[in-house]
Amino acid sequence: MEKSIIQNIPNRILSIDIMRGLTLFLMLFVNDLYESGVPEWLVHTKTNFDGMGLADWVFPGFLFMVGISIPFAFFSRRNKGESNQQILGHIFARTVSLLIIGVFMLNGDRLNSELSGIDNLLWSILVYIFIFFVWNRYPENPDRKKLFLGLKLFGIIGLIVMALIFRAGEPDNIKWLETSWWGILGIIGWSYFVATVVFLLAGQRIWANLVVLLFFIGLNILSQMGFLDFLKSIKPVFGVLISGNVPSIVMSGLIVGLVLKKYLSEPKRIILIVTVFAVLSLIAGFFLRNWFIISKNLGTPSWALICNGISMFVFVLLYYIIDVMKKNRWAKVFLPAGQNSLTTYLAPDLIYFMIWGLGLPILFYKQDSSELLAVGGSLVWAFTMIGFAALLSKINIRLKL
C-alpha cells in the first residue's frame, strides 16, 4: 500500500514545515498578482489606508514561522554535539549570507545599464546563478569535493565581480550598492539574528522571551511616535531592529515554538495556550489601532499584532488537522516548499528574468479585463513554482544557509 511521504518523516511537527510551505506558496501567489486586475483584498493596501489584504499578512506569516522553527533548529544542532559557540558562529554566517543576498536582490532594479556596461536582466540572472553556486547544498560525495569547492569559489568570485561592476544613478551622480531596507531576505536575516541570540541568552524560559517580545513592541510604538528619530544616523544599517516591528513578529513565533517544545506530548495544552495567545494578540492589535492604523508599509504595531494573531490561529488549525488528527495527505504539495524555503523563494525570480529577457508570452494572464484569469493565472504560477523548486531539490539543487 502506498504510504504518504509525510508519514515517513519521524518525530517532526509536520504543521511547521507545511505552514512554512503554505506561506511561501502564498508569497509567490501575491507577488505574481497583477494588482490592477484582481480584487483589492488580495493585494497590499495603500500606505496610509487603515486596513490589510491577504498580501499584507503573507510575509509576517513567514516571519512567524522563522521564529517558531528556532528552538527546534537549536536543539537539532545541540543533539549533533555543537556548542553554543559553534551555534553562534552558524547564526552569524547565516545572517551575513541573508544580508548579502538581500542587498543584491534589492539593488537589481537600481542598476544603470549604460554605466555598468551590462543589461539589468543579465546582471540579475548572473547574480542569482552565482548565489546558487555559493549556497547550494552539494551532495556528500568525497570524489567530487574539489569540484563542489571550485563551484562555490566560482560563485564567490562571480558575486564580487557583479558588485564591482554595479553602478546606479546618473553620470554626474554615480552610486553603488545600497542597503536601504535590506530587501526581504535581509529583513529575515536581521530578525533571525535577533531572535536566535535572544534564545541563546534567555533559553527556554518563556517568560524571559515574552519580556523581549514586549520590549520590541514597545520599541515599535516609540519608533512610530517619533521618539527614536535621534537614531536616524544608524537606521540605514540597523533600521530593521530599531523599528521593533519585524523582531516582534519573529519573537512571537519563537514563543509559540517554545510552547510546542515544552508541551510536545500535550497537544490539547498546546492548542489552548496558542489560541489564548492568538486572542490576546488580536485584542492588543485592535486596541493599538486607536492610535496606529493597520499598515504594513508603515510597520505599525497594530498591524504586527493582528498578523501574529492570524498566524497563531492558522498554525493551531493546521497543527490540529495535521499533527493531532493525522489528516496530512493533502498537505504534501506544500511540504517540499517548506523544507526548501530559500530555493522556493529565489528560483522563480530566475524564471521571471528569462521570460522578460526572451519576451516569452507566458504571463498573458496579467491583465485587467478578467479577474478570474488574473487570479487563476497567478495560482497556476505559484503551484508551478513550488513544483519547480521540488524538481530542483531532486537533482541536488537546493540552497542551504
CSV table of C-alpha atoms in Angstrom, one decimal:
chain,number,residue,atom,x,y,z
A,1,MET,CA,0.0,0.0,0.0
A,2,GLU,CA,1.3,3.5,-0.9
A,3,LYS,CA,2.3,5.5,2.1
A,4,SER,CA,2.2,9.2,2.4
A,5,ILE,CA,5.6,10.9,2.1
A,6,ILE,CA,4.7,12.8,5.3
A,7,GLN,CA,4.4,9.6,7.3
A,8,ASN,CA,8.0,8.8,6.6
A,9,ILE,CA,9.3,11.8,8.5
A,10,PRO,CA,9.7,10.7,12.1
A,11,ASN,CA,9.5,13.0,15.2
A,12,ARG,CA,8.6,16.2,13.4
A,13,ILE,CA,5.8,18.6,13.9
A,14,LEU,CA,4.7,18.5,10.3
A,15,SER,CA,2.5,21.5,10.5
A,16,ILE,CA,5.7,23.7,10.9
A,17,ASP,CA,7.0,22.6,7.5
A,18,ILE,CA,3.6,22.7,5.9
A,19,MET,CA,2.7,26.2,7.1
A,20,ARG,CA,6.1,27.4,6.1
A,21,GLY,CA,5.5,25.9,2.6
A,22,LEU,CA,1.9,27.4,2.6
A,23,THR,CA,3.2,30.9,3.4
A,24,LEU,CA,5.8,30.6,0.6
A,25,PHE,CA,3.2,29.4,-1.8
A,26,LEU,CA,1.0,32.5,-0.9
A,27,MET,CA,4.1,34.8,-1.2
A,28,LEU,CA,4.6,33.5,-4.8
A,29,PHE,CA,0.9,33.9,-5.5
A,30,VAL,CA,0.5,37.5,-4.2
A,31,ASN,CA,3.9,38.6,-5.7
A,32,ASP,CA,2.7,37.5,-9.1
A,33,LEU,CA,-0.7,39.1,-9.0
A,34,TYR,CA,-1.4,41.9,-11.5
A,35,GLU,CA,-2.8,44.4,-9.0
A,36,SER,CA,-5.0,46.3,-11.4
A,37,GLY,CA,-6.8,43.1,-12.5
A,38,VAL,CA,-7.6,41.4,-9.1
A,39,PRO,CA,-9.8,42.1,-6.1
A,40,GLU,CA,-8.3,44.6,-3.7
A,41,TRP,CA,-8.5,42.2,-0.7
A,42,LEU,CA,-5.8,40.0,-2.3
A,43,VAL,CA,-3.1,42.7,-2.6
A,44,HIS,CA,-1.3,45.2,-0.4
A,45,THR,CA,-3.3,48.1,0.9
A,46,LYS,CA,-2.1,51.6,0.4
A,47,THR,CA,0.4,53.1,2.8
A,48,ASN,CA,-1.9,55.4,4.7
A,49,PHE,CA,-5.0,53.2,4.4
A,50,ASP,CA,-6.2,51.7,7.7
A,51,GLY,CA,-6.6,48.0,6.8
A,52,MET,CA,-4.9,45.0,5.2
A,53,GLY,CA,-5.3,42.4,2.5
A,54,LEU,CA,-4.0,38.9,2.1
A,55,ALA,CA,-0.7,40.2,0.8
A,56,ASP,CA,-0.2,42.2,3.9
A,57,TRP,CA,-0.3,39.0,6.1
A,58,VAL,CA,1.8,36.6,4.0
A,59,PHE,CA,5.3,37.9,4.8
A,60,PRO,CA,4.7,38.3,8.5
A,61,GLY,CA,3.2,34.8,8.4
A,62,PHE,CA,6.5,33.5,7.1
A,63,LEU,CA,8.5,35.6,9.6
A,64,PHE,CA,6.3,34.0,12.3
A,65,MET,CA,7.4,30.6,11.0
A,66,VAL,CA,11.0,31.7,11.1
A,67,GLY,CA,10.6,32.2,14.8
A,68,ILE,CA,8.7,29.1,15.5
A,69,SER,CA,11.5,27.0,14.0
A,70,ILE,CA,14.3,28.4,16.0
A,71,PRO,CA,14.0,26.2,19.2
A,72,PHE,CA,13.8,23.1,17.0
A,73,ALA,CA,16.8,24.1,14.9
A,74,PHE,CA,18.8,24.9,18.1
A,75,PHE,CA,18.1,21.5,19.7
A,76,SER,CA,18.8,19.7,16.5
A,77,ARG,CA,22.3,21.3,16.5
A,78,ARG,CA,22.8,20.6,20.2
A,79,ASN,CA,21.9,16.9,19.5
A,80,LYS,CA,24.7,16.8,16.9
A,81,GLY,CA,27.1,17.9,19.6
A,82,GLU,CA,27.5,21.5,18.7
A,83,SER,CA,28.5,24.0,21.4
A,84,ASN,CA,26.9,27.5,21.9
A,85,GLN,CA,30.0,29.0,20.3
A,86,GLN,CA,29.5,26.8,17.2
A,87,ILE,CA,25.8,27.6,17.1
A,88,LEU,CA,26.6,31.3,17.4
A,89,GLY,CA,29.1,31.0,14.5
A,90,HIS,CA,26.3,29.4,12.4
A,91,ILE,CA,23.9,32.3,13.3
A,92,PHE,CA,26.5,34.9,12.2
A,93,ALA,CA,27.2,33.0,9.0
A,94,ARG,CA,23.5,32.6,8.2
A,95,THR,CA,22.7,36.2,9.0
A,96,VAL,CA,25.5,37.6,6.8
A,97,SER,CA,24.5,35.3,4.0
A,98,LEU,CA,20.9,36.5,4.1
A,99,LEU,CA,22.1,40.2,4.2
A,100,ILE,CA,24.4,39.7,1.3
A,101,ILE,CA,21.7,38.0,-0.9
A,102,GLY,CA,19.1,40.6,0.2
A,103,VAL,CA,21.3,43.5,-0.8
A,104,PHE,CA,22.0,42.0,-4.3
A,105,MET,CA,18.3,41.4,-4.8
A,106,LEU,CA,17.4,44.9,-3.6
A,107,ASN,CA,19.7,46.6,-6.0
A,108,GLY,CA,18.8,44.8,-9.2
A,109,ASP,CA,16.2,47.4,-10.2
A,110,ARG,CA,18.6,50.3,-9.5
A,111,LEU,CA,21.4,49.2,-11.9
A,112,ASN,CA,22.1,51.7,-14.7
A,113,SER,CA,22.9,49.5,-17.7
A,114,GLU,CA,24.9,52.2,-19.5
A,115,LEU,CA,27.1,53.0,-16.5
A,116,SER,CA,27.6,49.3,-15.6
A,117,GLY,CA,28.2,48.0,-19.1
A,118,ILE,CA,25.7,45.2,-18.6
A,119,ASP,CA,22.0,44.7,-19.1
A,120,ASN,CA,19.8,44.8,-16.0
A,121,LEU,CA,18.3,41.4,-16.6
A,122,LEU,CA,21.6,39.7,-17.4
A,123,TRP,CA,23.2,41.2,-14.3
A,124,SER,CA,20.3,39.8,-12.2
A,125,ILE,CA,20.4,36.4,-13.8
A,126,LEU,CA,24.1,36.1,-13.2
A,127,VAL,CA,23.8,37.2,-9.6
A,128,TYR,CA,21.1,34.5,-9.0
A,129,ILE,CA,23.2,31.9,-10.7
A,130,PHE,CA,26.3,32.8,-8.6
A,131,ILE,CA,24.1,32.7,-5.4
A,132,PHE,CA,23.1,29.1,-6.3
A,133,PHE,CA,26.8,28.2,-6.8
A,134,VAL,CA,27.8,29.6,-3.4
A,135,TRP,CA,25.0,28.5,-1.2
A,136,ASN,CA,23.8,25.3,-2.9
A,137,ARG,CA,23.8,22.2,-0.7
A,138,TYR,CA,26.0,19.9,-2.6
A,139,PRO,CA,25.8,16.1,-2.2
A,140,GLU,CA,28.1,14.4,0.3
A,141,ASN,CA,30.5,12.9,-2.3
A,142,PRO,CA,34.2,12.7,-1.4
A,143,ASP,CA,35.2,12.1,-5.1
A,144,ARG,CA,33.6,15.5,-6.1
A,145,LYS,CA,34.6,17.5,-3.1
A,146,LYS,CA,37.1,19.6,-5.0
A,147,LEU,CA,34.6,20.2,-7.8
A,148,PHE,CA,32.0,21.4,-5.4
A,149,LEU,CA,34.5,23.7,-3.7
A,150,GLY,CA,35.5,25.0,-7.1
A,151,LEU,CA,31.9,25.8,-7.9
A,152,LYS,CA,31.5,27.7,-4.6
A,153,LEU,CA,34.7,29.7,-5.2
A,154,PHE,CA,33.5,30.4,-8.8
A,155,GLY,CA,30.2,31.8,-7.3
A,156,ILE,CA,32.0,34.0,-4.8
A,157,ILE,CA,34.3,35.5,-7.4
A,158,GLY,CA,31.2,36.0,-9.7
A,159,LEU,CA,29.4,37.9,-6.9
A,160,ILE,CA,32.4,40.1,-6.3
A,161,VAL,CA,32.6,40.9,-10.0
A,162,MET,CA,28.9,41.7,-10.1
A,163,ALA,CA,29.3,44.0,-7.1
A,164,LEU,CA,32.4,45.7,-8.6
A,165,ILE,CA,30.7,46.5,-12.0
A,166,PHE,CA,27.5,47.7,-10.4
A,167,ARG,CA,26.7,51.3,-11.0
A,168,ALA,CA,23.4,53.2,-10.3
A,169,GLY,CA,22.3,56.8,-10.6
A,170,GLU,CA,23.4,59.2,-13.3
A,171,PRO,CA,26.8,60.0,-14.9
A,172,ASP,CA,27.2,63.1,-12.7
A,173,ASN,CA,26.0,61.3,-9.6
A,174,ILE,CA,27.1,57.6,-9.7
A,175,LYS,CA,26.0,55.4,-6.9
A,176,TRP,CA,26.9,51.9,-5.8
A,177,LEU,CA,25.1,49.1,-4.0
A,178,GLU,CA,23.0,50.3,-1.0
A,179,THR,CA,21.4,48.6,1.9
A,180,SER,CA,18.3,50.7,2.1
A,181,TRP,CA,15.6,48.5,3.7
A,182,TRP,CA,17.9,45.4,3.1
A,183,GLY,CA,15.3,43.6,1.0
A,184,ILE,CA,13.1,40.7,2.0
A,185,LEU,CA,15.9,38.3,2.8
A,186,GLY,CA,17.8,41.0,4.6
A,187,ILE,CA,14.8,41.7,6.9
A,188,ILE,CA,14.6,37.9,7.6
A,189,GLY,CA,18.4,37.9,8.3
A,190,TRP,CA,18.2,40.7,10.9
A,191,SER,CA,15.1,39.3,12.6
A,192,TYR,CA,16.6,35.8,12.6
A,193,PHE,CA,19.8,37.1,14.2
A,194,VAL,CA,18.0,39.0,17.0
A,195,ALA,CA,15.6,36.1,17.8
A,196,THR,CA,18.3,33.4,17.9
A,197,VAL,CA,20.7,35.5,20.0
A,198,VAL,CA,17.8,36.2,22.4
A,199,PHE,CA,17.1,32.5,22.6
A,200,LEU,CA,20.7,31.7,23.3
A,201,LEU,CA,20.7,34.1,26.2
A,202,ALA,CA,17.1,33.6,27.5
A,203,GLY,CA,17.0,29.8,26.8
A,204,GLN,CA,13.7,28.0,27.2
A,205,ARG,CA,12.2,30.4,29.7
A,206,ILE,CA,9.0,31.5,28.1
A,207,TRP,CA,8.6,34.5,30.4
A,208,ALA,CA,12.0,35.9,29.6
A,209,ASN,CA,11.3,35.7,25.8
A,210,LEU,CA,7.9,37.3,26.5
A,211,VAL,CA,9.8,40.2,28.1
A,212,VAL,CA,11.9,40.6,25.0
A,213,LEU,CA,8.7,40.5,22.8
A,214,LEU,CA,7.1,43.3,24.9
A,215,PHE,CA,10.4,45.3,24.6
A,216,PHE,CA,10.2,45.1,20.8
A,217,ILE,CA,6.5,46.0,20.8
A,218,GLY,CA,7.4,49.0,22.9
A,219,LEU,CA,10.2,49.9,20.6
A,220,ASN,CA,7.8,49.7,17.7
A,221,ILE,CA,5.4,52.1,19.4
A,222,LEU,CA,8.2,54.5,20.3
A,223,SER,CA,9.5,54.4,16.8
A,224,GLN,CA,6.1,55.1,15.3
A,225,MET,CA,5.7,58.1,17.7
A,226,GLY,CA,9.0,59.6,16.5
A,227,PHE,CA,10.8,59.2,19.8
A,228,LEU,CA,13.6,57.3,18.2
A,229,ASP,CA,14.3,59.8,15.5
A,230,PHE,CA,17.6,60.7,17.2
A,231,LEU,CA,18.9,57.3,16.0
A,232,LYS,CA,18.3,58.2,12.3
A,233,SER,CA,22.1,58.2,11.6
A,234,ILE,CA,22.3,54.4,12.2
A,235,LYS,CA,18.9,53.5,10.7
A,236,PRO,CA,20.3,52.7,7.2
A,237,VAL,CA,22.0,49.7,8.9
A,238,PHE,CA,20.0,48.9,12.0
A,239,GLY,CA,16.6,50.2,11.0
A,240,VAL,CA,15.0,46.8,11.0
A,241,LEU,CA,16.0,46.4,14.6
A,242,ILE,CA,15.2,49.9,15.7
A,243,SER,CA,11.7,49.8,14.3
A,244,GLY,CA,11.0,46.9,16.6
A,245,ASN,CA,8.2,45.7,14.2
A,246,VAL,CA,9.8,42.7,12.4
A,247,PRO,CA,11.6,41.4,15.5
A,248,SER,CA,8.3,41.4,17.5
A,249,ILE,CA,6.8,39.2,14.8
A,250,VAL,CA,9.7,36.7,14.9
A,251,MET,CA,9.7,36.7,18.7
A,252,SER,CA,6.0,35.8,18.7
A,253,GLY,CA,6.8,32.8,16.6
A,254,LEU,CA,9.7,31.9,18.8
A,255,ILE,CA,7.5,31.9,21.9
A,256,VAL,CA,5.0,29.6,20.2
A,257,GLY,CA,7.9,27.3,19.2
A,258,LEU,CA,8.9,27.2,22.9
A,259,VAL,CA,5.3,26.2,23.8
A,260,LEU,CA,5.4,23.4,21.3
A,261,LYS,CA,8.8,22.2,22.6
A,262,LYS,CA,7.7,22.3,26.3
A,263,TYR,CA,4.3,20.6,25.8
A,264,LEU,CA,5.2,18.3,22.9
A,265,SER,CA,3.3,15.4,24.4
A,266,GLU,CA,0.2,17.5,25.4
A,267,PRO,CA,-1.4,18.7,22.2
A,268,LYS,CA,-4.6,19.9,24.0
A,269,ARG,CA,-2.5,22.2,26.1
A,270,ILE,CA,-0.6,23.5,23.1
A,271,ILE,CA,-3.9,24.3,21.3
A,272,LEU,CA,-5.3,26.1,24.3
A,273,ILE,CA,-2.1,28.2,25.0
A,274,VAL,CA,-1.6,29.2,21.4
A,275,THR,CA,-5.3,30.0,21.0
A,276,VAL,CA,-5.1,32.3,24.1
A,277,PHE,CA,-2.0,33.9,22.7
A,278,ALA,CA,-3.8,34.5,19.4
A,279,VAL,CA,-6.8,36.1,21.0
A,280,LEU,CA,-4.6,38.3,23.2
A,281,SER,CA,-2.5,39.4,20.2
A,282,LEU,CA,-5.6,40.3,18.2
A,283,ILE,CA,-7.1,42.2,21.2
A,284,ALA,CA,-3.8,44.1,21.6
A,285,GLY,CA,-3.6,44.9,17.9
A,286,PHE,CA,-7.1,46.3,17.6
A,287,PHE,CA,-6.6,48.2,20.9
A,288,LEU,CA,-3.5,49.9,19.5
A,289,ARG,CA,-5.5,50.7,16.3
A,290,ASN,CA,-6.9,53.6,18.3
A,291,TRP,CA,-3.5,55.3,17.9
A,292,PHE,CA,-1.8,53.4,15.0
A,293,ILE,CA,-3.6,52.5,11.8
A,294,ILE,CA,-3.2,48.9,10.5
A,295,SER,CA,-0.5,49.4,7.9
A,296,LYS,CA,2.2,47.0,6.6
A,297,ASN,CA,4.1,49.8,4.7
A,298,LEU,CA,4.3,51.9,7.9
A,299,GLY,CA,5.1,48.8,10.0
A,300,THR,CA,2.6,49.7,12.7
A,301,PRO,CA,2.4,47.7,16.0
A,302,SER,CA,-1.4,47.2,15.4
A,303,TRP,CA,-0.6,45.5,12.0
A,304,ALA,CA,2.1,43.3,13.5
A,305,LEU,CA,0.0,42.1,16.4
A,306,ILE,CA,-3.0,41.4,14.2
A,307,CYS,CA,-0.8,39.5,11.8
A,308,ASN,CA,0.6,37.5,14.7
A,309,GLY,CA,-2.9,36.6,15.9
A,310,ILE,CA,-3.9,35.4,12.5
A,311,SER,CA,-0.6,33.4,12.2
A,312,MET,CA,-1.3,31.7,15.5
A,313,PHE,CA,-4.8,30.8,14.6
A,314,VAL,CA,-3.7,29.4,11.2
A,315,PHE,CA,-0.9,27.4,12.8
A,316,VAL,CA,-3.0,26.0,15.6
A,317,LEU,CA,-5.6,24.9,13.0
A,318,LEU,CA,-3.0,23.2,10.8
A,319,TYR,CA,-1.4,21.7,13.9
A,320,TYR,CA,-4.8,20.2,15.0
A,321,ILE,CA,-5.6,18.8,11.5
A,322,ILE,CA,-2.1,17.6,10.6
A,323,ASP,CA,-0.4,16.6,13.8
A,324,VAL,CA,-3.3,15.7,16.1
A,325,MET,CA,-5.9,14.4,13.6
A,326,LYS,CA,-3.2,13.0,11.3
A,327,LYS,CA,-5.1,14.3,8.2
A,328,ASN,CA,-2.0,15.1,6.3
A,329,ARG,CA,-2.1,13.6,2.8
A,330,TRP,CA,-3.5,16.8,1.3
A,331,ALA,CA,-0.5,18.8,2.6
A,332,LYS,CA,2.2,17.0,0.7
A,333,VAL,CA,2.0,19.6,-2.1
A,334,PHE,CA,3.4,22.3,0.3
A,335,LEU,CA,5.9,20.1,2.1
A,336,PRO,CA,8.8,20.4,-0.4
A,337,ALA,CA,8.5,24.2,-0.3
A,338,GLY,CA,8.5,24.2,3.5
A,339,GLN,CA,11.7,22.1,3.6
A,340,ASN,CA,13.4,24.1,0.8
A,341,SER,CA,12.2,27.6,1.5
A,342,LEU,CA,15.1,29.6,0.1
A,343,THR,CA,15.2,27.7,-3.1
A,344,THR,CA,11.4,28.0,-3.5
A,345,TYR,CA,11.6,31.8,-2.9
A,346,LEU,CA,14.6,32.6,-5.2
A,347,ALA,CA,14.2,30.1,-8.1
A,348,PRO,CA,11.0,31.7,-9.6
A,349,ASP,CA,12.9,35.1,-10.0
A,350,LEU,CA,15.3,33.4,-12.4
A,351,ILE,CA,12.3,32.2,-14.4
A,352,TYR,CA,10.9,35.7,-14.4
A,353,PHE,CA,14.1,37.2,-15.7
A,354,MET,CA,14.3,34.7,-18.5
A,355,ILE,CA,10.7,35.3,-19.5
A,356,TRP,CA,11.2,39.0,-19.6
A,357,GLY,CA,14.5,38.8,-21.3
A,358,LEU,CA,13.3,36.5,-24.1
A,359,GLY,CA,9.9,38.2,-24.4
A,360,LEU,CA,8.0,35.0,-23.9
A,361,PRO,CA,4.2,35.4,-23.9
A,362,ILE,CA,3.8,33.2,-20.8
A,363,LEU,CA,2.4,35.9,-18.4
A,364,PHE,CA,-0.6,36.7,-20.6
A,365,TYR,CA,-2.9,36.4,-17.7
A,366,LYS,CA,-1.6,39.6,-16.2
A,367,GLN,CA,-4.4,41.9,-17.5
A,368,ASP,CA,-7.4,43.7,-16.0
A,369,SER,CA,-10.3,42.5,-18.2
A,370,SER,CA,-10.8,39.2,-16.4
A,371,GLU,CA,-10.3,38.8,-12.6
A,372,LEU,CA,-10.7,35.1,-12.9
A,373,LEU,CA,-7.9,34.8,-15.5
A,374,ALA,CA,-5.6,37.1,-13.5
A,375,VAL,CA,-6.1,35.3,-10.2
A,376,GLY,CA,-6.2,31.8,-11.8
A,377,GLY,CA,-3.0,32.5,-13.7
A,378,SER,CA,-1.2,33.5,-10.5
A,379,LEU,CA,-2.4,30.4,-8.7
A,380,VAL,CA,-1.1,28.2,-11.5
A,381,TRP,CA,2.2,30.1,-11.4
A,382,ALA,CA,2.6,29.6,-7.7
A,383,PHE,CA,1.8,25.9,-7.9
A,384,THR,CA,4.2,25.5,-10.8
A,385,MET,CA,7.0,27.3,-9.0
A,386,ILE,CA,6.7,25.2,-5.8
A,387,GLY,CA,6.8,22.2,-8.2
A,388,PHE,CA,9.8,23.6,-9.9
A,389,ALA,CA,11.6,24.0,-6.6
A,390,ALA,CA,10.8,20.4,-5.7
A,391,LEU,CA,12.2,19.3,-9.0
A,392,LEU,CA,15.4,21.3,-8.4
A,393,SER,CA,15.7,19.6,-5.0
A,394,LYS,CA,15.5,16.2,-6.6
A,395,ILE,CA,18.5,17.0,-8.8
A,396,ASN,CA,20.5,18.3,-5.8
A,397,ILE,CA,19.9,22.0,-6.4
A,398,ARG,CA,18.8,23.4,-3.1
A,399,LEU,CA,20.0,26.4,-1.2
A,400,LYS,CA,21.1,25.9,2.4
A,401,LEU,CA,22.5,28.7,4.6
